[in-house]
């Protein structure tokens, strides 16, 4: 079991229990089934960032608290130096680096995401919108069953409530800026 995923799941479960929210109500907020929500709280599988963001908004806490266990404090600006964003180890083939984790009351969550050229595409959905801007490599993106190739410099903005997923192409890592809104 990935300890980082387990730690996030434990924080999520603890917060839900402290706020006296049922599994069914938490799942409904995210537009997922109670069974799916329970698997996220178990810590056995990855929790999509969009689901965490949805719950953070519902519980009126910062996404950083769920991901890292610490509270952001910056209100005017927050500078993330190259390679210094907080790492969010979620799946073995996806690496997330949060770029605004220290800014309090964000309206969007930007991440640098690296996708290794492995396995199959993982589909997920979450409330809100998402922007993906390709920095390096190429990837196949599926949104609501429509597949598109994104190459360096390409940008895709989409309704994140639609099933979506990414897969690195050409046997190389793909790196992109993801902004969850």
XYZ file of N, CA and C in Angstrom:
543
model
N 0.840 -1.180 0.000
C 0.000 0.000 0.000
C 0.886 1.245 0.000
N 0.560 2.223 -0.811
C 1.288 3.478 -0.883
C 0.960 4.303 0.363
N 1.983 4.626 1.148
C 1.776 5.336 2.419
C 1.225 6.743 2.214
N 1.622 7.415 1.120
C 1.112 8.765 0.854
C -0.390 8.720 0.578
N -0.832 7.742 -0.198
C -2.266 7.602 -0.490
C -3.017 7.257 0.784
N -2.452 6.373 1.612
C -3.087 5.979 2.874
C -3.217 7.185 3.803
N -2.196 8.029 3.861
C -2.246 9.214 4.720
C -3.345 10.171 4.278
N -3.480 10.375 2.978
C -4.546 11.244 2.454
C -5.906 10.633 2.769
N -6.040 9.332 2.564
C -7.311 8.643 2.847
C -7.677 8.766 4.329
N -6.699 8.629 5.205
C -6.957 8.759 6.642
C -7.415 10.170 7.000
N -6.777 11.190 6.397
C -7.202 12.575 6.654
C -8.622 12.799 6.154
N -8.918 12.253 4.974
C -10.249 12.404 4.382
C -11.312 11.761 5.273
N -11.052 10.546 5.715
C -12.002 9.836 6.578
C -12.175 10.552 7.918
N -11.072 10.962 8.508
C -11.132 11.663 9.785
C -11.921 12.957 9.693
N -11.705 13.698 8.635
C -12.426 14.952 8.441
C -13.922 14.704 8.277
N -14.266 13.698 7.471
C -15.684 13.373 7.257
C -16.346 12.983 8.575
N -15.653 12.186 9.370
C -16.216 11.746 10.643
C -16.363 12.902 11.632
N -15.363 13.763 11.712
C -15.429 14.917 12.609
C -16.584 15.838 12.223
N -16.819 15.962 10.920
C -17.892 16.838 10.449
C -19.246 16.132 10.435
N -19.265 14.867 10.862
C -20.486 14.077 10.953
C -21.219 13.996 9.609
N -20.448 13.678 8.569
C -20.982 13.524 7.217
C -20.976 12.034 6.887
N -22.080 11.537 6.357
C -22.146 10.121 5.995
C -21.354 9.853 4.719
N -20.978 8.609 4.527
C -20.310 8.196 3.289
C -21.201 8.529 2.097
N -22.501 8.286 2.240
C -23.452 8.550 1.151
C -23.479 10.036 0.785
N -23.474 10.906 1.801
C -23.497 12.348 1.531
C -22.190 12.824 0.912
N -21.068 12.318 1.401
C -19.766 12.697 0.834
C -19.680 12.243 -0.620
N -20.148 11.034 -0.900
C -20.125 10.521 -2.276
C -21.008 11.366 -3.182
N -22.178 11.755 -2.689
C -23.113 12.557 -3.494
C -22.502 13.898 -3.868
N -21.743 14.500 -2.964
C -21.090 15.785 -3.246
C -20.144 15.644 -4.438
N -19.491 14.492 -4.534
C -18.514 14.253 -5.605
C -19.128 13.634 -6.855
N -20.396 13.272 -6.778
C -21.034 12.644 -7.938
C -20.550 11.230 -8.183
N -20.183 10.524 -7.098
C -19.726 9.145 -7.227
C -20.577 8.258 -6.325
N -20.433 6.967 -6.468
C -21.212 6.040 -5.640
C -20.592 5.943 -4.244
N -21.397 5.590 -3.246
C -20.840 5.376 -1.904
C -19.766 4.286 -1.890
N -19.928 3.274 -2.728
C -18.927 2.199 -2.804
C -17.587 2.749 -3.304
N -17.630 3.592 -4.343
C -16.400 4.194 -4.865
C -15.754 5.079 -3.806
N -16.574 5.876 -3.141
C -16.057 6.753 -2.092
C -15.380 5.928 -0.987
N -16.013 4.841 -0.585
C -15.447 3.983 0.471
C -14.095 3.408 0.062
N -13.926 3.084 -1.215
C -12.623 2.572 -1.663
C -11.564 3.655 -1.548
N -11.940 4.917 -1.784
C -10.977 6.008 -1.621
C -10.559 6.143 -0.165
N -11.526 6.078 0.746
C -11.202 6.201 2.179
C -10.417 5.003 2.708
N -10.475 3.887 2.022
C -9.738 2.705 2.475
C -8.227 2.879 2.317
N -7.824 3.764 1.400
C -6.405 3.975 1.144
C -5.793 2.931 0.240
N -6.627 2.037 -0.277
C -6.133 0.962 -1.146
C -5.952 1.409 -2.596
N -6.679 2.457 -3.006
C -6.553 2.943 -4.383
C -6.361 4.452 -4.383
N -5.909 4.952 -5.504
C -5.655 6.373 -5.701
C -6.938 7.192 -5.599
N -6.849 8.382 -5.042
C -7.975 9.306 -4.968
C -7.707 10.418 -5.977
N -8.550 10.577 -6.988
C -8.321 11.648 -7.966
C -8.261 13.026 -7.299
N -7.360 13.871 -7.772
C -7.203 15.213 -7.226
C -8.519 15.977 -7.302
N -9.285 15.769 -8.371
C -10.565 16.458 -8.510
C -11.544 16.099 -7.407
N -11.534 14.853 -6.971
C -12.403 14.425 -5.865
C -11.941 15.104 -4.579
N -10.631 15.138 -4.357
C -10.106 15.807 -3.170
C -10.460 17.295 -3.186
N -10.346 17.915 -4.349
C -10.680 19.333 -4.464
C -12.157 19.571 -4.169
N -13.015 18.708 -4.694
C -14.453 18.814 -4.464
C -14.766 18.729 -2.972
N -14.178 17.787 -2.291
C -14.420 17.609 -0.859
C -13.827 18.751 -0.046
N -12.666 19.241 -0.447
C -12.067 20.381 0.246
C -12.995 21.590 0.175
N -13.588 21.818 -0.985
C -14.534 22.936 -1.128
C -15.767 22.702 -0.273
N -16.280 21.493 -0.272
C -17.475 21.173 0.504
C -17.223 21.349 2.006
N -16.040 20.935 2.478
C -15.702 21.026 3.892
C -15.097 22.381 4.260
N -14.949 23.244 3.260
C -14.398 24.584 3.444
C -12.988 24.554 4.052
N -12.164 23.650 3.497
C -10.747 23.605 3.881
C -9.925 23.670 2.599
N -8.673 23.909 2.747
C -7.797 24.003 1.591
C -7.392 22.612 1.120
N -7.285 22.435 -0.184
C -6.847 21.161 -0.748
C -5.494 20.735 -0.173
N -4.631 21.698 0.096
C -3.316 21.401 0.659
C -3.431 20.625 1.972
N -4.449 20.923 2.771
C -4.634 20.233 4.039
C -4.879 18.748 3.802
N -5.718 18.422 2.819
C -5.983 17.008 2.523
C -4.746 16.318 1.951
N -4.021 17.008 1.094
C -2.875 16.383 0.434
C -1.678 16.256 1.366
N -1.366 17.324 2.097
C -0.124 17.322 2.874
C -0.303 17.293 4.382
N -1.494 17.618 4.855
C -1.720 17.673 6.284
C -1.317 18.996 6.912
N -0.869 19.955 6.100
C -0.499 21.269 6.635
C -1.340 22.364 5.981
N -1.462 23.457 6.684
C -2.312 24.576 6.268
C -1.493 25.605 5.493
N -1.990 26.068 4.305
C -1.294 27.146 3.589
C -1.541 28.480 4.294
N -0.592 29.423 4.164
C -0.712 30.693 4.881
C -0.591 31.927 3.998
N -0.078 31.804 2.799
C 0.163 32.978 1.965
C -1.148 33.518 1.392
N -1.275 34.860 1.375
C -2.507 35.477 0.895
C -2.277 36.433 -0.273
N -1.089 36.999 -0.402
C -0.815 37.943 -1.486
C -0.218 37.257 -2.708
N 0.714 36.353 -2.474
C 1.358 35.614 -3.559
C 2.011 34.383 -2.969
N 2.368 33.449 -3.847
C 3.128 32.283 -3.422
C 4.044 31.896 -4.566
N 5.329 31.841 -4.313
C 6.332 31.519 -5.317
C 6.761 30.066 -5.156
N 6.693 29.313 -6.235
C 7.214 27.946 -6.252
C 8.403 27.939 -7.202
N 9.590 27.703 -6.676
C 10.789 27.632 -7.501
C 10.787 26.322 -8.300
N 11.469 26.334 -9.407
C 11.544 25.172 -10.293
C 11.893 23.904 -9.517
N 11.038 22.891 -9.683
C 11.267 21.600 -9.053
C 10.982 21.548 -7.562
N 10.433 22.617 -6.990
C 10.236 22.684 -5.543
C 8.767 22.592 -5.127
N 7.859 22.318 -6.050
C 6.461 22.139 -5.677
C 6.307 20.908 -4.811
N 5.288 20.904 -3.979
C 5.061 19.751 -3.101
C 4.691 18.548 -3.961
N 5.375 17.451 -3.745
C 5.142 16.234 -4.518
C 3.939 15.493 -3.973
N 3.091 15.069 -4.890
C 1.917 14.293 -4.518
C 2.058 12.945 -5.210
N 2.566 11.949 -4.483
C 2.751 10.616 -5.047
C 1.425 9.887 -4.999
N 0.840 9.670 -6.159
C -0.500 9.129 -6.199
C -0.517 7.758 -6.871
N -0.114 7.676 -8.091
C -0.031 6.391 -8.777
C 1.394 6.239 -9.273
N 1.794 5.013 -9.500
C 3.177 4.795 -9.918
C 3.469 5.421 -11.277
N 2.458 5.540 -12.133
C 2.703 6.070 -13.476
C 2.323 7.548 -13.619
N 1.836 8.196 -12.564
C 1.522 9.628 -12.566
C 2.277 10.270 -11.408
N 2.942 11.379 -11.668
C 3.599 12.129 -10.605
C 3.080 13.559 -10.656
N 2.529 14.022 -9.532
C 1.964 15.357 -9.433
C 2.882 16.230 -8.594
N 3.009 17.502 -8.990
C 3.743 18.476 -8.201
C 2.852 19.710 -8.070
N 2.371 19.964 -6.864
C 1.489 21.099 -6.617
C 2.294 22.389 -6.685
N 1.777 23.367 -7.414
C 2.509 24.613 -7.627
C 2.023 25.774 -6.760
N 0.860 25.652 -6.145
C 0.312 26.774 -5.364
C -0.100 26.328 -3.969
N 0.508 25.279 -3.469
C 0.098 24.664 -2.200
C 0.166 25.606 -1.007
N 0.976 26.634 -1.058
C 1.118 27.538 0.076
C 0.202 28.743 0.040
N -0.582 28.886 -1.043
C -1.479 30.043 -1.167
C -2.842 29.687 -0.587
N -3.289 30.476 0.343
C -4.543 30.231 1.039
C -5.747 30.659 0.193
N -6.803 29.865 0.220
C -8.081 30.151 -0.461
C -7.930 30.280 -1.986
N -7.209 29.342 -2.582
C -7.033 29.325 -4.034
C -8.373 29.110 -4.734
N -8.495 29.624 -5.929
C -9.680 29.385 -6.754
C -9.410 28.317 -7.808
N -8.151 27.959 -7.951
C -7.751 26.915 -8.896
C -6.540 26.201 -8.295
N -6.297 24.974 -8.746
C -5.159 24.211 -8.267
C -4.286 23.789 -9.444
N -3.116 24.439 -9.605
C -2.203 24.076 -10.685
C -1.207 22.990 -10.249
N -0.960 22.067 -11.146
C -0.016 20.974 -10.912
C 0.842 20.781 -12.154
N 2.090 20.386 -11.952
C 2.883 19.812 -13.041
C 2.676 18.312 -12.897
N 2.252 17.684 -13.983
C 1.967 16.249 -13.954
C 2.887 15.560 -14.954
N 3.482 14.469 -14.519
C 4.311 13.656 -15.401
C 3.677 12.285 -15.511
N 3.482 11.837 -16.737
C 2.878 10.535 -16.998
C 3.937 9.635 -17.630
N 4.209 8.516 -16.988
C 5.157 7.551 -17.530
C 4.481 6.732 -18.623
N 5.261 6.297 -19.596
C 4.680 5.518 -20.699
C 4.437 4.070 -20.294
N 3.438 3.858 -19.441
C 3.120 2.527 -18.940
C 1.642 2.241 -19.115
N 1.299 1.009 -18.976
C -0.052 0.517 -18.782
C -1.114 1.194 -19.631
N -2.340 1.052 -19.129
C -3.493 1.585 -19.832
C -3.877 2.948 -19.269
N -4.797 3.601 -19.933
C -5.293 4.890 -19.492
C -6.226 4.701 -18.299
N -6.063 5.544 -17.272
C -6.942 5.522 -16.100
C -7.974 6.632 -16.259
N -9.252 6.293 -16.282
C -10.315 7.287 -16.427
C -10.824 7.714 -15.062
N -11.164 8.994 -14.957
C -11.796 9.511 -13.754
C -12.624 10.726 -14.132
N -13.381 11.227 -13.196
C -14.138 12.457 -13.387
C -14.220 13.153 -12.039
N -14.458 14.442 -12.082
C -14.587 15.234 -10.862
C -15.305 16.530 -11.203
N -15.866 17.190 -10.216
C -16.548 18.457 -10.482
C -15.588 19.515 -11.022
N -16.120 20.458 -11.758
C -15.334 21.593 -12.234
C -14.804 21.429 -13.638
N -13.806 22.238 -13.937
C -13.160 22.236 -15.247
C -11.689 21.918 -15.059
N -11.034 21.603 -16.168
C -9.601 21.310 -16.118
C -8.949 21.840 -17.375
N -7.743 22.362 -17.212
C -6.925 22.822 -18.320
C -5.646 22.005 -18.305
N -5.264 21.462 -19.465
C -4.002 20.725 -19.602
C -3.183 21.389 -20.700
N -1.962 21.815 -20.364
C -1.049 22.438 -21.322
C 0.207 21.583 -21.390
N 0.482 21.047 -22.583
C 1.621 20.141 -22.757
C 2.952 20.887 -22.712
N 3.827 20.440 -21.820
C 5.154 21.019 -21.680
C 6.208 20.205 -22.415
N 6.118 18.871 -22.300
C 7.094 17.974 -22.929
C 6.394 16.706 -23.377
N 6.868 16.145 -24.480
C 6.345 14.868 -24.953
C 4.973 14.978 -25.587
N 4.325 13.823 -25.681
C 2.997 13.730 -26.280
C 2.152 12.785 -25.442
N 0.849 13.018 -25.456
C -0.035 12.103 -24.753
C -1.381 12.039 -25.452
N -2.019 10.908 -25.227
C -3.373 10.692 -25.703
C -4.296 11.070 -24.562
N -5.266 11.931 -24.847
C -6.233 12.352 -23.838
C -7.608 11.916 -24.307
N -8.361 11.335 -23.413
C -9.741 10.953 -23.703
C -10.653 11.793 -22.816
N -11.626 12.460 -23.433
C -12.631 13.229 -22.700
C -13.989 12.798 -23.228
N -14.771 12.174 -22.361
C -16.120 11.733 -22.718
C -16.110 10.845 -23.971
N -15.083 9.992 -24.084
C -14.984 9.060 -25.197
C -14.289 9.605 -26.435
N -14.016 10.892 -26.486
C -13.320 11.506 -27.622
C -11.829 11.509 -27.337
N -11.044 10.868 -28.202
C -9.601 10.806 -28.002
C -8.896 11.857 -28.834
N -7.916 12.523 -28.210
C -7.154 13.578 -28.863
C -5.681 13.419 -28.526
N -4.833 13.726 -29.479
C -3.388 13.715 -29.235
C -2.963 15.135 -28.885
N -2.216 15.263 -27.793
C -1.655 16.544 -27.403
C -0.144 16.451 -27.501
N 0.442 17.405 -28.203
C 1.887 17.510 -28.339
C 2.360 18.781 -27.638
N 3.659 18.904 -27.455
C 4.230 20.058 -26.776
C 3.621 21.360 -27.313
N 3.147 22.203 -26.401
C 2.546 23.483 -26.778
C 1.040 23.436 -26.963
N 0.453 22.237 -27.043
C -1.004 22.113 -27.190
C -1.681 22.318 -25.839
N -2.920 22.824 -25.892
C -3.671 23.097 -24.679
C -5.092 22.578 -24.839
N -5.599 21.947 -23.807
C -6.956 21.407 -23.812
C -7.668 21.885 -22.559
N -8.862 22.431 -22.728
C -9.704 22.865 -21.615
C -10.977 22.054 -21.713
N -11.438 21.464 -20.593
C -12.606 20.592 -20.688
C -13.416 20.550 -19.403
N -14.622 20.044 -19.548
C -15.548 19.822 -18.446
C -15.083 18.558 -17.729
N -14.577 18.708 -16.518
C -13.979 17.581 -15.800
C -15.012 16.616 -15.227
N -16.307 16.946 -15.338
C -17.327 15.990 -14.901
C -17.457 14.847 -15.906
N -16.909 15.045 -17.098
C -16.887 13.990 -18.115
C -15.722 13.045 -17.807
N -15.910 11.752 -18.062
C -14.833 10.783 -17.869
C -13.639 11.208 -18.711
N -12.455 11.253 -18.077
C -11.254 11.649 -18.807
C -10.030 10.916 -18.273
N -9.033 10.809 -19.131
C -7.795 10.153 -18.755
C -6.687 10.498 -19.723
N -5.458 10.210 -19.341
C -4.286 10.537 -20.126
C -3.363 9.333 -20.233
N -2.658 9.251 -21.353
C -1.675 8.187 -21.549
C -0.515 8.763 -22.349
N 0.705 8.559 -21.844
C 1.899 9.013 -22.551
C 2.057 8.220 -23.845
N 2.554 8.898 -24.872
C 2.728 8.270 -26.186
C 4.204 8.184 -26.574
N 4.464 7.438 -27.612
C 5.781 7.339 -28.241
C 6.870 6.794 -27.301
N 6.459 6.029 -26.274
C 7.422 5.409 -25.379
C 8.193 6.386 -24.509
N 7.715 7.623 -24.392
C 8.424 8.641 -23.610
C 7.487 9.258 -22.576
N 8.067 9.843 -21.544
C 7.266 10.516 -20.529
C 6.586 11.739 -21.137
N 5.405 12.034 -20.638
C 4.686 13.246 -21.013
C 4.608 14.138 -19.784
N 4.833 15.420 -19.965
C 4.797 16.362 -18.848
C 3.861 17.495 -19.236
N 2.917 17.815 -18.329
C 1.965 18.885 -18.644
C 1.573 19.669 -17.409
N 1.116 20.882 -17.643
C 0.552 21.716 -16.598
C -0.932 21.408 -16.553
N -1.420 20.991 -15.397
C -2.846 20.746 -15.197
C -3.362 21.776 -14.208
N -4.437 22.452 -14.579
C -5.058 23.417 -13.679
C -6.489 22.929 -13.459
N -6.802 22.607 -12.204
C -8.148 22.149 -11.848
C -8.895 23.335 -11.269
N -10.019 23.626 -11.889
C -10.796 24.815 -11.543
C -12.157 24.399 -11.025
